[in-house]
XYZ file of C-alpha atoms in Angstrom:
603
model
C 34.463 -28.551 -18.324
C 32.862 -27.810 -14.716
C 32.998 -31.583 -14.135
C 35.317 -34.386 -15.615
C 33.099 -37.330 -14.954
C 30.181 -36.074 -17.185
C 31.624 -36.282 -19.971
C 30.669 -34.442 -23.407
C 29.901 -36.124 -26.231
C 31.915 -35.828 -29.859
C 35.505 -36.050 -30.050
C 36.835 -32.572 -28.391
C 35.697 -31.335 -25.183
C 34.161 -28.121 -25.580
C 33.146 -25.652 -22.837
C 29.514 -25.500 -21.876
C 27.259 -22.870 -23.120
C 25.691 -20.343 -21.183
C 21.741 -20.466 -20.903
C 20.124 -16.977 -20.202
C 17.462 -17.162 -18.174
C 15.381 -14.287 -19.926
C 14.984 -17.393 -22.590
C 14.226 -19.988 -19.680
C 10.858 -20.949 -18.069
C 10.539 -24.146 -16.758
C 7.272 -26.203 -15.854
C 7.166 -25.204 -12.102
C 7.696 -28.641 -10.227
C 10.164 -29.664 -7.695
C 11.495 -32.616 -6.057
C 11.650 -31.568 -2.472
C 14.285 -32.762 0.474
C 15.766 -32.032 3.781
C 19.636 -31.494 3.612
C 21.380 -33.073 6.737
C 24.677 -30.752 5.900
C 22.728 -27.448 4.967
C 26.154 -25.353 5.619
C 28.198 -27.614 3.566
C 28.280 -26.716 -0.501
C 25.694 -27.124 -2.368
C 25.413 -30.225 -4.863
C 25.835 -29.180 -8.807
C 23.352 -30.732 -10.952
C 27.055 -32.191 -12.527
C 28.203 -33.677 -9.323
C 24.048 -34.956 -8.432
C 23.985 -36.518 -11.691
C 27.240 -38.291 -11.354
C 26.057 -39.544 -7.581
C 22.889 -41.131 -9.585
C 24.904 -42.530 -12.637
C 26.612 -44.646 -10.102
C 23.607 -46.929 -9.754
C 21.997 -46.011 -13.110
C 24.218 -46.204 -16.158
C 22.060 -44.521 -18.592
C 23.105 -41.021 -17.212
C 26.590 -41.527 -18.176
C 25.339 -40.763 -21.931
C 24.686 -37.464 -20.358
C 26.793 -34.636 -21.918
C 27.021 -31.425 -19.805
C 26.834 -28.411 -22.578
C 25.520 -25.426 -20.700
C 25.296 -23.531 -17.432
C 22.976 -21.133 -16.324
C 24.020 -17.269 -16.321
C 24.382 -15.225 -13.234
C 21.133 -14.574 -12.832
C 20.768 -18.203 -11.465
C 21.963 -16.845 -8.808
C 19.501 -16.065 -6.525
C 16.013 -15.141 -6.144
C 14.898 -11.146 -5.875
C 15.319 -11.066 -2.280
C 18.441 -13.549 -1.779
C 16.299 -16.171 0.208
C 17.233 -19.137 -2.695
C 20.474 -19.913 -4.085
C 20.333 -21.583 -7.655
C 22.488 -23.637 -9.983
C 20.858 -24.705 -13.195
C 23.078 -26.711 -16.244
C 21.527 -28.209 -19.306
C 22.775 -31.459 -20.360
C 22.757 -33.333 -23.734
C 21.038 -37.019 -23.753
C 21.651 -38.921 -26.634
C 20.277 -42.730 -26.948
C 19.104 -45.105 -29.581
C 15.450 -44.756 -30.340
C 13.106 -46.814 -28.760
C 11.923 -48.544 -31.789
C 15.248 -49.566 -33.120
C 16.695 -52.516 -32.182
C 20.472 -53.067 -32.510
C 21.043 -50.496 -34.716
C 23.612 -47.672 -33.846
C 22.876 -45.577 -37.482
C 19.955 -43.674 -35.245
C 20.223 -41.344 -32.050
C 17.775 -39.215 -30.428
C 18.825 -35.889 -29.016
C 17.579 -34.230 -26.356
C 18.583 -31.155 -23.901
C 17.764 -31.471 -20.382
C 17.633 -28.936 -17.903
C 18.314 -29.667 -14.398
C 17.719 -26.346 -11.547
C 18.800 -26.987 -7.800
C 17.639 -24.028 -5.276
C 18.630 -24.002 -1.626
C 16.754 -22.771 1.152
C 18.383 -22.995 4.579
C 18.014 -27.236 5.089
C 15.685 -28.029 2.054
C 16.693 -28.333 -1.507
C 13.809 -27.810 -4.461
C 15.188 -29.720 -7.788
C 13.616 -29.197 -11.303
C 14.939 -32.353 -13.733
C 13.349 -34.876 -15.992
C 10.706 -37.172 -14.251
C 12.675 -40.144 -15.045
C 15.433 -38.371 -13.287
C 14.233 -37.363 -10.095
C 12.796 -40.820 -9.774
C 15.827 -41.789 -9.995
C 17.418 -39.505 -7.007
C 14.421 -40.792 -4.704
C 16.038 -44.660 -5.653
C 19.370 -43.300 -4.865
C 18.053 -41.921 -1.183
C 16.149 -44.977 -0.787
C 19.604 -46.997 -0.941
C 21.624 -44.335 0.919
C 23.609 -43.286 -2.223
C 22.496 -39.865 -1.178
C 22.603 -40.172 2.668
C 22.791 -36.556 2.780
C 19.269 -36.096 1.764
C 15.499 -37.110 3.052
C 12.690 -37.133 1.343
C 10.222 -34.379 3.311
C 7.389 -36.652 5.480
C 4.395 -36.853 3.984
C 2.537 -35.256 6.998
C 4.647 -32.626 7.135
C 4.284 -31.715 3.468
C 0.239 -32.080 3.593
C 0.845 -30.236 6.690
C 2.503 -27.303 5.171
C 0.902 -27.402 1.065
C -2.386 -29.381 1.455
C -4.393 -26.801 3.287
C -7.483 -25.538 0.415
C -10.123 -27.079 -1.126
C -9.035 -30.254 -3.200
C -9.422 -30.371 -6.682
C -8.038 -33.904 -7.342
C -7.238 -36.825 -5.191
C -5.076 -40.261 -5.851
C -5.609 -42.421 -3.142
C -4.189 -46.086 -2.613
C -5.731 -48.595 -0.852
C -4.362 -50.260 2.232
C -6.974 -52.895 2.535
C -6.412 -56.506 1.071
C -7.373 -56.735 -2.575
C -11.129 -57.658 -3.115
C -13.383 -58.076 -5.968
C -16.180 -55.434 -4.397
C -13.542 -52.709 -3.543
C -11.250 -50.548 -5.502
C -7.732 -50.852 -5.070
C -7.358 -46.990 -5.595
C -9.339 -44.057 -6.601
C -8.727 -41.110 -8.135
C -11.498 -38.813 -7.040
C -12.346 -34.824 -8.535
C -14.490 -32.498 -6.859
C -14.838 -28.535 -5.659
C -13.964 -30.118 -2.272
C -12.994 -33.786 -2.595
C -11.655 -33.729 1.453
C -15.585 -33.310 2.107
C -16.443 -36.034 -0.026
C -14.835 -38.832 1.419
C -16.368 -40.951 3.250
C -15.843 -42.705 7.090
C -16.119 -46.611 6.414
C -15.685 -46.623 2.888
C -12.444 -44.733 2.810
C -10.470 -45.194 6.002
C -8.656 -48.296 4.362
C -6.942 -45.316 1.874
C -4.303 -43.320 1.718
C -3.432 -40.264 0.492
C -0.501 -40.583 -2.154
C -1.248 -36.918 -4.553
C -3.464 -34.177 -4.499
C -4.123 -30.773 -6.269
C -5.552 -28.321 -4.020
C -6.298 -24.596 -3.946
C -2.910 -23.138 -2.011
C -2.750 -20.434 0.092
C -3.112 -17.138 0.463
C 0.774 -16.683 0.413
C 0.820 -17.816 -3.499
C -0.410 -15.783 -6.077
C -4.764 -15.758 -6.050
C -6.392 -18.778 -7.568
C -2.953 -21.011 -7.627
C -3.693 -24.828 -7.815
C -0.656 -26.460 -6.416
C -0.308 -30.204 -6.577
C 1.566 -31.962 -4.071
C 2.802 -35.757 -4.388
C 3.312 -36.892 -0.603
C 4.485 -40.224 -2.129
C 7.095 -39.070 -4.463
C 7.572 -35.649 -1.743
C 7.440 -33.840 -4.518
C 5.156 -30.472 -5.461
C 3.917 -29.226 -8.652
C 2.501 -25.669 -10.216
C 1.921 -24.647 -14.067
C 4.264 -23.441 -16.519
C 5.955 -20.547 -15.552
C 5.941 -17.431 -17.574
C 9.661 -16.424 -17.001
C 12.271 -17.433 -14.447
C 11.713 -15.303 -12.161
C 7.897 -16.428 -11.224
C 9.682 -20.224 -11.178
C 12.023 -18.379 -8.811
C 9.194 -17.059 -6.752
C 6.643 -19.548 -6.394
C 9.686 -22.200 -5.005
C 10.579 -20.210 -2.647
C 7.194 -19.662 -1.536
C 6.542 -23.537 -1.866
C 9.607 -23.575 0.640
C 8.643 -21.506 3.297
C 5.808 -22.876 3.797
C 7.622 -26.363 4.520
C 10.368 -24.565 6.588
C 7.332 -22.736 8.874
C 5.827 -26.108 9.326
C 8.062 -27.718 11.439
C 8.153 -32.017 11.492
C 5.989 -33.733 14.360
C 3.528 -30.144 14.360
C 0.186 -31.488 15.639
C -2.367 -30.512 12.951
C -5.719 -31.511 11.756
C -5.254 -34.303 9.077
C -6.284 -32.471 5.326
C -8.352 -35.384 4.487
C -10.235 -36.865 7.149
C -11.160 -40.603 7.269
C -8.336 -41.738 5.545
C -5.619 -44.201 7.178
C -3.457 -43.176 10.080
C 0.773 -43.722 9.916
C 2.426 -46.349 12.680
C 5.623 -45.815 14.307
C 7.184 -49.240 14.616
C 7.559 -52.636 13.721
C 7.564 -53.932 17.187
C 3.521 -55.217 17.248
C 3.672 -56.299 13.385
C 3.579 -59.718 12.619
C 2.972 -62.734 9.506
C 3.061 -60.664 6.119
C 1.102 -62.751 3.988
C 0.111 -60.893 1.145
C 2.066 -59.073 -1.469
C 0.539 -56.917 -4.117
C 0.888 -53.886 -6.669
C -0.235 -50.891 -7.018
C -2.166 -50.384 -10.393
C -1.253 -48.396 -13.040
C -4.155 -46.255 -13.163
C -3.557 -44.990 -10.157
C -0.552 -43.581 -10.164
C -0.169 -39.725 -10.127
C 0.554 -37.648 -12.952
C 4.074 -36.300 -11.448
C 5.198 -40.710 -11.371
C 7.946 -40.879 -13.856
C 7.974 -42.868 -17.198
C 10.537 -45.347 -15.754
C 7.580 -46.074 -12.542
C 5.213 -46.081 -14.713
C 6.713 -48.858 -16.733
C 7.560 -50.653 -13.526
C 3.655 -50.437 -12.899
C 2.941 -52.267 -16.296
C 5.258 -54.916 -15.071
C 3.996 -55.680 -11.826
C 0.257 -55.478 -13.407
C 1.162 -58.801 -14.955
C 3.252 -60.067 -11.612
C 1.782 -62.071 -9.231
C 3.232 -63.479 -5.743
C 2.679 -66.119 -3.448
C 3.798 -65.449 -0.378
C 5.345 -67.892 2.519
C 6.278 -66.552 5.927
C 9.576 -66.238 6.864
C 11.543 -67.049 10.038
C 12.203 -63.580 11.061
C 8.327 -62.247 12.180
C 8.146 -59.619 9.803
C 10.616 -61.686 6.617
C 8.264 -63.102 3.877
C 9.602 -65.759 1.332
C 8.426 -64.780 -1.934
C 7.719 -66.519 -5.347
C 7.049 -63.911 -8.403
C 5.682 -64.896 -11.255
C 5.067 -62.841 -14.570
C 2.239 -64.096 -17.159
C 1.923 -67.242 -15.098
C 5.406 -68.641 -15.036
C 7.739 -68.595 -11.768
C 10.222 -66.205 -12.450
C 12.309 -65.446 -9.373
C 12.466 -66.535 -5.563
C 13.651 -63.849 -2.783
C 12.603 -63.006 1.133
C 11.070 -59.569 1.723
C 13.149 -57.514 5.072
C 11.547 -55.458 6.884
C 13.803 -52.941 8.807
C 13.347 -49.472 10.679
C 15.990 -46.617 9.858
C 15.904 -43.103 9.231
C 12.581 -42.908 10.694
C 10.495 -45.441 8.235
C 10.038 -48.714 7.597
C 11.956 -49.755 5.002
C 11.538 -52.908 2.339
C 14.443 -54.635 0.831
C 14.952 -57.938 -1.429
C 17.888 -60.408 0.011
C 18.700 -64.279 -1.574
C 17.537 -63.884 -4.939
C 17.250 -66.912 -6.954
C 16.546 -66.123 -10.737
C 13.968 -68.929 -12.138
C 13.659 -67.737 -15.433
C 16.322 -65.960 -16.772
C 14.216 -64.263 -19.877
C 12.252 -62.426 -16.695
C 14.229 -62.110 -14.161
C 16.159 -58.931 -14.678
C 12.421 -57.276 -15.833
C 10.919 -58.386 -12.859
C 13.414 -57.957 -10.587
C 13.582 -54.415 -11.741
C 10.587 -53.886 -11.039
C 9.462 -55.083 -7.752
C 12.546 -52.852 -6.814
C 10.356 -50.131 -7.597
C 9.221 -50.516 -3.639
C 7.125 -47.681 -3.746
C 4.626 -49.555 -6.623
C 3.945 -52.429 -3.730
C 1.694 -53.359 -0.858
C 2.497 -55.251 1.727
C -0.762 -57.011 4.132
C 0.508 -58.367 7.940
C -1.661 -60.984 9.512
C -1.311 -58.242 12.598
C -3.693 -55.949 10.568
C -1.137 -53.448 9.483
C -0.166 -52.455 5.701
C 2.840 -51.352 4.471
C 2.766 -48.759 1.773
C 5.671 -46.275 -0.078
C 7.772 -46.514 2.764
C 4.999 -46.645 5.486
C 3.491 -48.417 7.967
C -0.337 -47.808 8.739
C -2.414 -48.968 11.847
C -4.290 -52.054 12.281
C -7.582 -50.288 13.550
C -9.345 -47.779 11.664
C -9.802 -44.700 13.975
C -13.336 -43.740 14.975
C -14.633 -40.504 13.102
C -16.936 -37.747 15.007
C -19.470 -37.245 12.423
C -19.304 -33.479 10.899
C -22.591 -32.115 10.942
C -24.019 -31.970 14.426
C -25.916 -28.340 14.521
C -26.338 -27.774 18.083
C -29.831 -25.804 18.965
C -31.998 -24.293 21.285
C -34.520 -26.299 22.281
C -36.204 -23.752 25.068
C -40.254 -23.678 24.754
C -40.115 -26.950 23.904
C -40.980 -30.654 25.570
C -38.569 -32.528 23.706
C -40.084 -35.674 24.838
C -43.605 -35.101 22.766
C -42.859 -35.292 19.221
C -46.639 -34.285 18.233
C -49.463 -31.960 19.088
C -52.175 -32.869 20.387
C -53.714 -36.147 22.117
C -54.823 -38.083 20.716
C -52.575 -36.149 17.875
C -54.098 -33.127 15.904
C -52.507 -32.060 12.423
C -54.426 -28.816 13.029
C -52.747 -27.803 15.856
C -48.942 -27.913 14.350
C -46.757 -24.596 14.902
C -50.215 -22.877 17.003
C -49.382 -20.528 19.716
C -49.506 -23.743 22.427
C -47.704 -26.250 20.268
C -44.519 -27.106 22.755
C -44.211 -30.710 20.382
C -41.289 -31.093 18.187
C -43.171 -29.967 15.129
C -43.980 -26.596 16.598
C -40.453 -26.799 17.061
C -39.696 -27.578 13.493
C -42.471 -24.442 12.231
C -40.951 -21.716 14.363
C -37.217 -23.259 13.031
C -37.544 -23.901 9.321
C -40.985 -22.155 8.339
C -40.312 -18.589 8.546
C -38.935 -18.267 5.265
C -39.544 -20.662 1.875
C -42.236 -23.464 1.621
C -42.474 -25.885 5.055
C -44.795 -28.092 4.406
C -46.068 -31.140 6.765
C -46.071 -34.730 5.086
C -46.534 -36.826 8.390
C -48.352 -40.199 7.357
C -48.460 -43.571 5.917
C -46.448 -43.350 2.545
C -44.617 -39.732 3.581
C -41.546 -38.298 1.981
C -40.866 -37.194 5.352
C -42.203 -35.722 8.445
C -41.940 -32.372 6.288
C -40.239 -30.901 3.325
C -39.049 -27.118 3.026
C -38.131 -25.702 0.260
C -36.471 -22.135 -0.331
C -33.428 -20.097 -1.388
C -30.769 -23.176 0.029
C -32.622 -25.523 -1.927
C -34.799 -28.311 -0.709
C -34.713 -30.738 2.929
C -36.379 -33.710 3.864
C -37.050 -33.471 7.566
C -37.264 -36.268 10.110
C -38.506 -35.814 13.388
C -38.277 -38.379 16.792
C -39.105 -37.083 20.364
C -36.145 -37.736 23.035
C -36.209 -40.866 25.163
C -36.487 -38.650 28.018
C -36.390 -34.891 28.406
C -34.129 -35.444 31.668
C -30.751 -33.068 31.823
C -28.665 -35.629 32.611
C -30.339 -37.909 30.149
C -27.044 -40.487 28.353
C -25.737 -40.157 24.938
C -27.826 -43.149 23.339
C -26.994 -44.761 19.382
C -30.686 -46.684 19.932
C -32.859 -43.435 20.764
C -31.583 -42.646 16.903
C -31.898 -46.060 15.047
C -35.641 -45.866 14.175
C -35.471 -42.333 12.377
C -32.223 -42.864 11.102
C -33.830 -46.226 9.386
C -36.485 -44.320 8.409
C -34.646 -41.435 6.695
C -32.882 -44.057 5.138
C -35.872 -45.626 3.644
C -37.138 -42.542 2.676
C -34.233 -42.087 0.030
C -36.548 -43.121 -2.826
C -38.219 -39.853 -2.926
C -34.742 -37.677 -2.067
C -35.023 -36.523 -5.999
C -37.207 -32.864 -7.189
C -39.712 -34.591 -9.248
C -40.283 -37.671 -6.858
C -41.179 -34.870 -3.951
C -43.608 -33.088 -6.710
C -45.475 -36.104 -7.607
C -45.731 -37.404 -3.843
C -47.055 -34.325 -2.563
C -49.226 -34.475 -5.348
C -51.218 -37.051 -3.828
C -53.976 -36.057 -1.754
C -53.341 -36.094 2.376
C -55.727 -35.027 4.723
C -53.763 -34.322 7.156
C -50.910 -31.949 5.522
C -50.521 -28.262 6.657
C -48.485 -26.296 4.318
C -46.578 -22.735 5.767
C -45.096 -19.454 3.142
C -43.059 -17.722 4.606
C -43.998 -18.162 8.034
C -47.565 -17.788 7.135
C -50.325 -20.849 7.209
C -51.206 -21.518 3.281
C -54.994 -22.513 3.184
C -54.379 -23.342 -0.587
C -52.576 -26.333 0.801
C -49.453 -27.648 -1.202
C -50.157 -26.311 -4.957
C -47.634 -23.508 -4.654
C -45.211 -25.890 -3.089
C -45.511 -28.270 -6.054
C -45.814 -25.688 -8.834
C -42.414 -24.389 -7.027
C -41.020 -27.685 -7.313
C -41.579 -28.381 -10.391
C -40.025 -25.477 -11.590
C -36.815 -25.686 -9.559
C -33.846 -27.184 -11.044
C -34.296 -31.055 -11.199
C -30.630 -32.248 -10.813
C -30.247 -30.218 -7.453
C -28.884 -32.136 -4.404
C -31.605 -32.931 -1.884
C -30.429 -32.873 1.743
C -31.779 -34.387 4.878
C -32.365 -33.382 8.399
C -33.017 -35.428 11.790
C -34.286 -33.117 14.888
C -34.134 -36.151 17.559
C -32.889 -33.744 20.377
C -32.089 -36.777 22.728
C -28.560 -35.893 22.586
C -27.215 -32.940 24.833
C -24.307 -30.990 23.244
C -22.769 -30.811 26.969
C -23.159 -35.117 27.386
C -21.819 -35.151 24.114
C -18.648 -33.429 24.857
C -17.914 -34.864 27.793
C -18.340 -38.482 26.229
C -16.169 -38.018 23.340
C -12.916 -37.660 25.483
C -14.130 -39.936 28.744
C -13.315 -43.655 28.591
C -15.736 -45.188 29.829
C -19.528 -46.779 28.513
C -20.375 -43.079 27.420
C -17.497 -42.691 25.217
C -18.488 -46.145 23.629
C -22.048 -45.335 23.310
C -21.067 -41.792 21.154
C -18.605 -44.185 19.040
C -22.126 -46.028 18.131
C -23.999 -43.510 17.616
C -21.643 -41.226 15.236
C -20.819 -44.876 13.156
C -24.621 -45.339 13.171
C -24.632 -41.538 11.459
C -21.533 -41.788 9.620
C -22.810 -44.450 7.415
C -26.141 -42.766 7.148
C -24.268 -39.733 5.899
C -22.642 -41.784 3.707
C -25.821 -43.421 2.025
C -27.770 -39.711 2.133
C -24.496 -38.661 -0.113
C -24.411 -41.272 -2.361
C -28.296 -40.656 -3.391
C -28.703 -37.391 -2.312
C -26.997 -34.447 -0.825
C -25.795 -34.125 3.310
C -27.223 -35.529 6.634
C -27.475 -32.862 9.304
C -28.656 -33.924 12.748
C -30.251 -31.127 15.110
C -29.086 -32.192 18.709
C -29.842 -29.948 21.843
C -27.673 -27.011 22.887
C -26.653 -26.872 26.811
């Protein structure tokens, strides 16, 4: 036997088998960590599982019957060492009850690669949950879960397919504890206001270009833990961890990079401004990731029917605790708050069991830390492991398109005075609609809808589908004219407004209406037929298509704007206004339509 203390079942030892990994091909999913002692020897899975069965008895039933042959080894090229062992797990059934005549079987295989100071291991769900417990307590000292940031730094770097997000915010009746959100690109999807109180705890995302073409990787940064497809042999499990570990090992901790998913919640470093927790609560089960173990998940169904009422503590960051399950007090403990090892850690100290049917259960499970939330009257949350920031960082909203505004007075929004429909786009027309013909009416439908009632100043339609355009002349056309949230209030209202007719067929019937005043361009060219073709094109478009939006309201000066965003002074406060003021109106345009661009001026 390779180790004495997992011992083999039946009543002579036998040595284990020998797996051949031609007839192996695990699911491709790893637990990943840092190794503090990366020249020391490697951990067997015999001598990991016997660290774990310390703490979790059920893993002592654990026979050790096989090992992997020699090509578990190494990879191709040498870069991963391996040690693989299958191990027999033989338990009662769940459905009998005190009844030793039945006994599930089951063979378990557990793979542990190396890679310089990170370790990828492939086990049982309910295992490697177990393994994150153990680092949690410092069983395994020798190991670290990887960062979150530095594992969406190094795997979260496509389009996402699928996000599980958890809520930092206090619970509420008109806001979701946690989503799970699908898209082509859910990081574009989210929202500024409406989703910085999240975090990011999974994700499946398109990887890169160093996997294989069209891989879909999905990456737990709760549970630091990644996760492929079933493999086809060994070898392509082989390859794609080691792949899955160089990119971690090239991204180094602390790298400054863009955040994945915008808007969401930032990390904070330290306890020392965090004050009065006074709110404890779970995470529900339906939002837990598919890579959370069975044991978690059970934990989750638990603390679904836990409440707590919470009492603060001496210590500024202690909270006294009473949990109750289905109503009735079941335990009393104080919540610690510590630093060490670089996070903020969560542990349970002068337990008092209340109910002795419910303790142990409870008590189980509100030690699966990970499953709670934790509210300070300072503003911060506490979440797996982490602390996050009281304030929720301003956002620069996305989709300024900087433009050249040359030929044109960007103080007259009209032609004309008094104003003259006739004269829109004509060879004299410096106004911000002759601005808007030359711009958007060379090519598809532009036609003008300027009037009481309009859909919008005008509508174009073409190849990129179909805009609603709003149009507001500068405060002043001065060069050295402010950044200013009010010049942008009225059309932003007013494109707001207009979102009752941001559907195909509500544009069709509109324009149907007569309006004496409406030019209509194809092309470039002035249609005298005024806006038949543009309905008749309408109508035959595709209905369900997206409608976006557009504000030209060139008050704004791409060089002001730059300079504002990284000042600290009133400028930098007004651009703060303005891009919340457009932030939520991008928000509303997306959940009713399709995007919000705003046209500012180039120079």
């Amino acid at each position: 036997m390779p180790d004495a203390a997992i011992p083999t079942t039946g009543t002579a030892e036998r040595a284990p088998l020998v797996v051949n990994t031609n007839q192996v091909r695990p699911y491709c999913s790893w637990l990943l960590l840092s190794d503090r002692l990366p020249d020391a020897a490697r951990p067997t899975p015999a001598r990991l599982i016997e660290s774990v069965a310390r703490k979790s008895p059920k893993y002592r039933r654990w026979s050790h019957v096989a090992e992997g042959d020699e090509s578990f080894i190494s990879t191709a090229d040498g870069s991963i060492t391996w040690n693989a062992s299958v191990f027999l797990d033989e338990r009662p059934p769940s459905w009998a009850v005190d009844d030793d005549r039945w006994t599930d079987a089951s063979h378990e295989l557990v793979v542990i690669g190396g890679k310089e100071d990170l370790l990828a291991i492939h086990a049982p769900a309910d295992l490697l949950e177990s393994i994150r417990r153990a680092i949690y307590r410092a069983d395994l000292s020798r190991y670290r879960l990887i960062p979150p940031r530095r594992l969406e730094n190094a795997l979260v770097r496509g389009d996402a397919r699928t996000a599980y997000l958890a809520g930092t915010h206090r619970r509420q009746r008109n806001k979701a504890d946690g989503k799970t959100i699908s898209g082509m690109a859910v990081q574009d999807s989210l929202q500024p206001g409406a989703d910085s109180s999240y975090v990011l705890r999974a994700t499946r995302v398109m990887a890169s270009e160093n996997f294989p073409a069209d891989t879909v990787i999905g990456v737990s940064l709760a549970n630091s833990s990644a996760w492929i497809s079933r493999s086809t042999s060994f070898d392509e499990f082989c390859v794609l961890a080691d792949i899955t570990l160089r990119e971690i090992a090239e991204t180094p901790e602390g790298a400054s990079m863009p955040a994945a998913f915008p808007y969401l919640r930032s990390e904070h470093s330290s306890l020392a401004d965090v004050n009065t927790p006074y709110e404890v609560a779970s995470i529900p089960l339906a939002t837990l990731s598919p890579d959370d173990s069975e044991e978690t998940r059970q934990a989750a169904e638990t603390l679904d029917e836990v409440t707590f009422e919470t009492e603060p503590a001496t210590n500024g960051t202690d909270v006294a605790l009473r949990v109750s399950f289905r109503g009735s007090l079941s335990l009393s403990c104080t919540g610690r708050f510590r630093e060490e090892d670089g996070r903020v850690r969560l542990s349970f100290v002068d337990i008092q069991p209340r109910d002795t049917l419910t303790a142990d259960e409870v008590l189980d499970a509100i030690r699966h830390k990970d499953l709670l939330t934790v509210h300070f009257a300072s503003g911060h949350s506490w979440l797996d492991g982490h602390l996050y920031d009281v304030e929720i960082s301003d956002t620069r909203f996305p989709r300024w398109r900087w433009s050249d505004f040359s030929g044109t007075d960007v103080s007259r929004e009209k032609p004309g005075s008094p104003y003259d429909p006739d004269l829109i786009g004509s060879a004299g027309d410096d106004s911000l609609f002759g601005w808007v013909v030359r711009n958007f009416g060379t090519s598809g439908i532009l036609t003008c809808d300027d009037g009481p009632g309009e859909v919008a100043d005008f509508i174009h339609a073409g190849e990129g589908g179909v805009s609603l355009i709003h149009v507001k002349a500068a405060h002043s056309s001065s060069p050295g004219r402010a950044v200013s949230a009010t010049a942008y209030e009225g059309v932003t209202a007013q494109a707001l407004k207009n979102l009752t007719h941001a559907s195909i067929g509500a544009i069709a019937s509109a324009l149907s209406r007569p309006h004496p005043g409406s030019r209509t361009w194809i092309d470039g060219v002035p249609d005298r037929d005024g806006r038949d073709f543009m309905v008749q094109w309408l109508n035959d478009f595709d209905q369900g298509h997206p409608v976006d939006v557009a504000i030209v309201q060139p008050h704004v000066l791409e060089s002001a704007y730059r300079r504002s965003v990284i000042t600290r002074d009133t400028s930098n406060l007004r651009v703060r206004l303005l891009e919340t003021l457009l932030n939520s109106a991008r928000s509303e345009v997306a959940s009713r339509a399709g995007d919000l661009t705003v046209y500012g001026m180039a120079g």
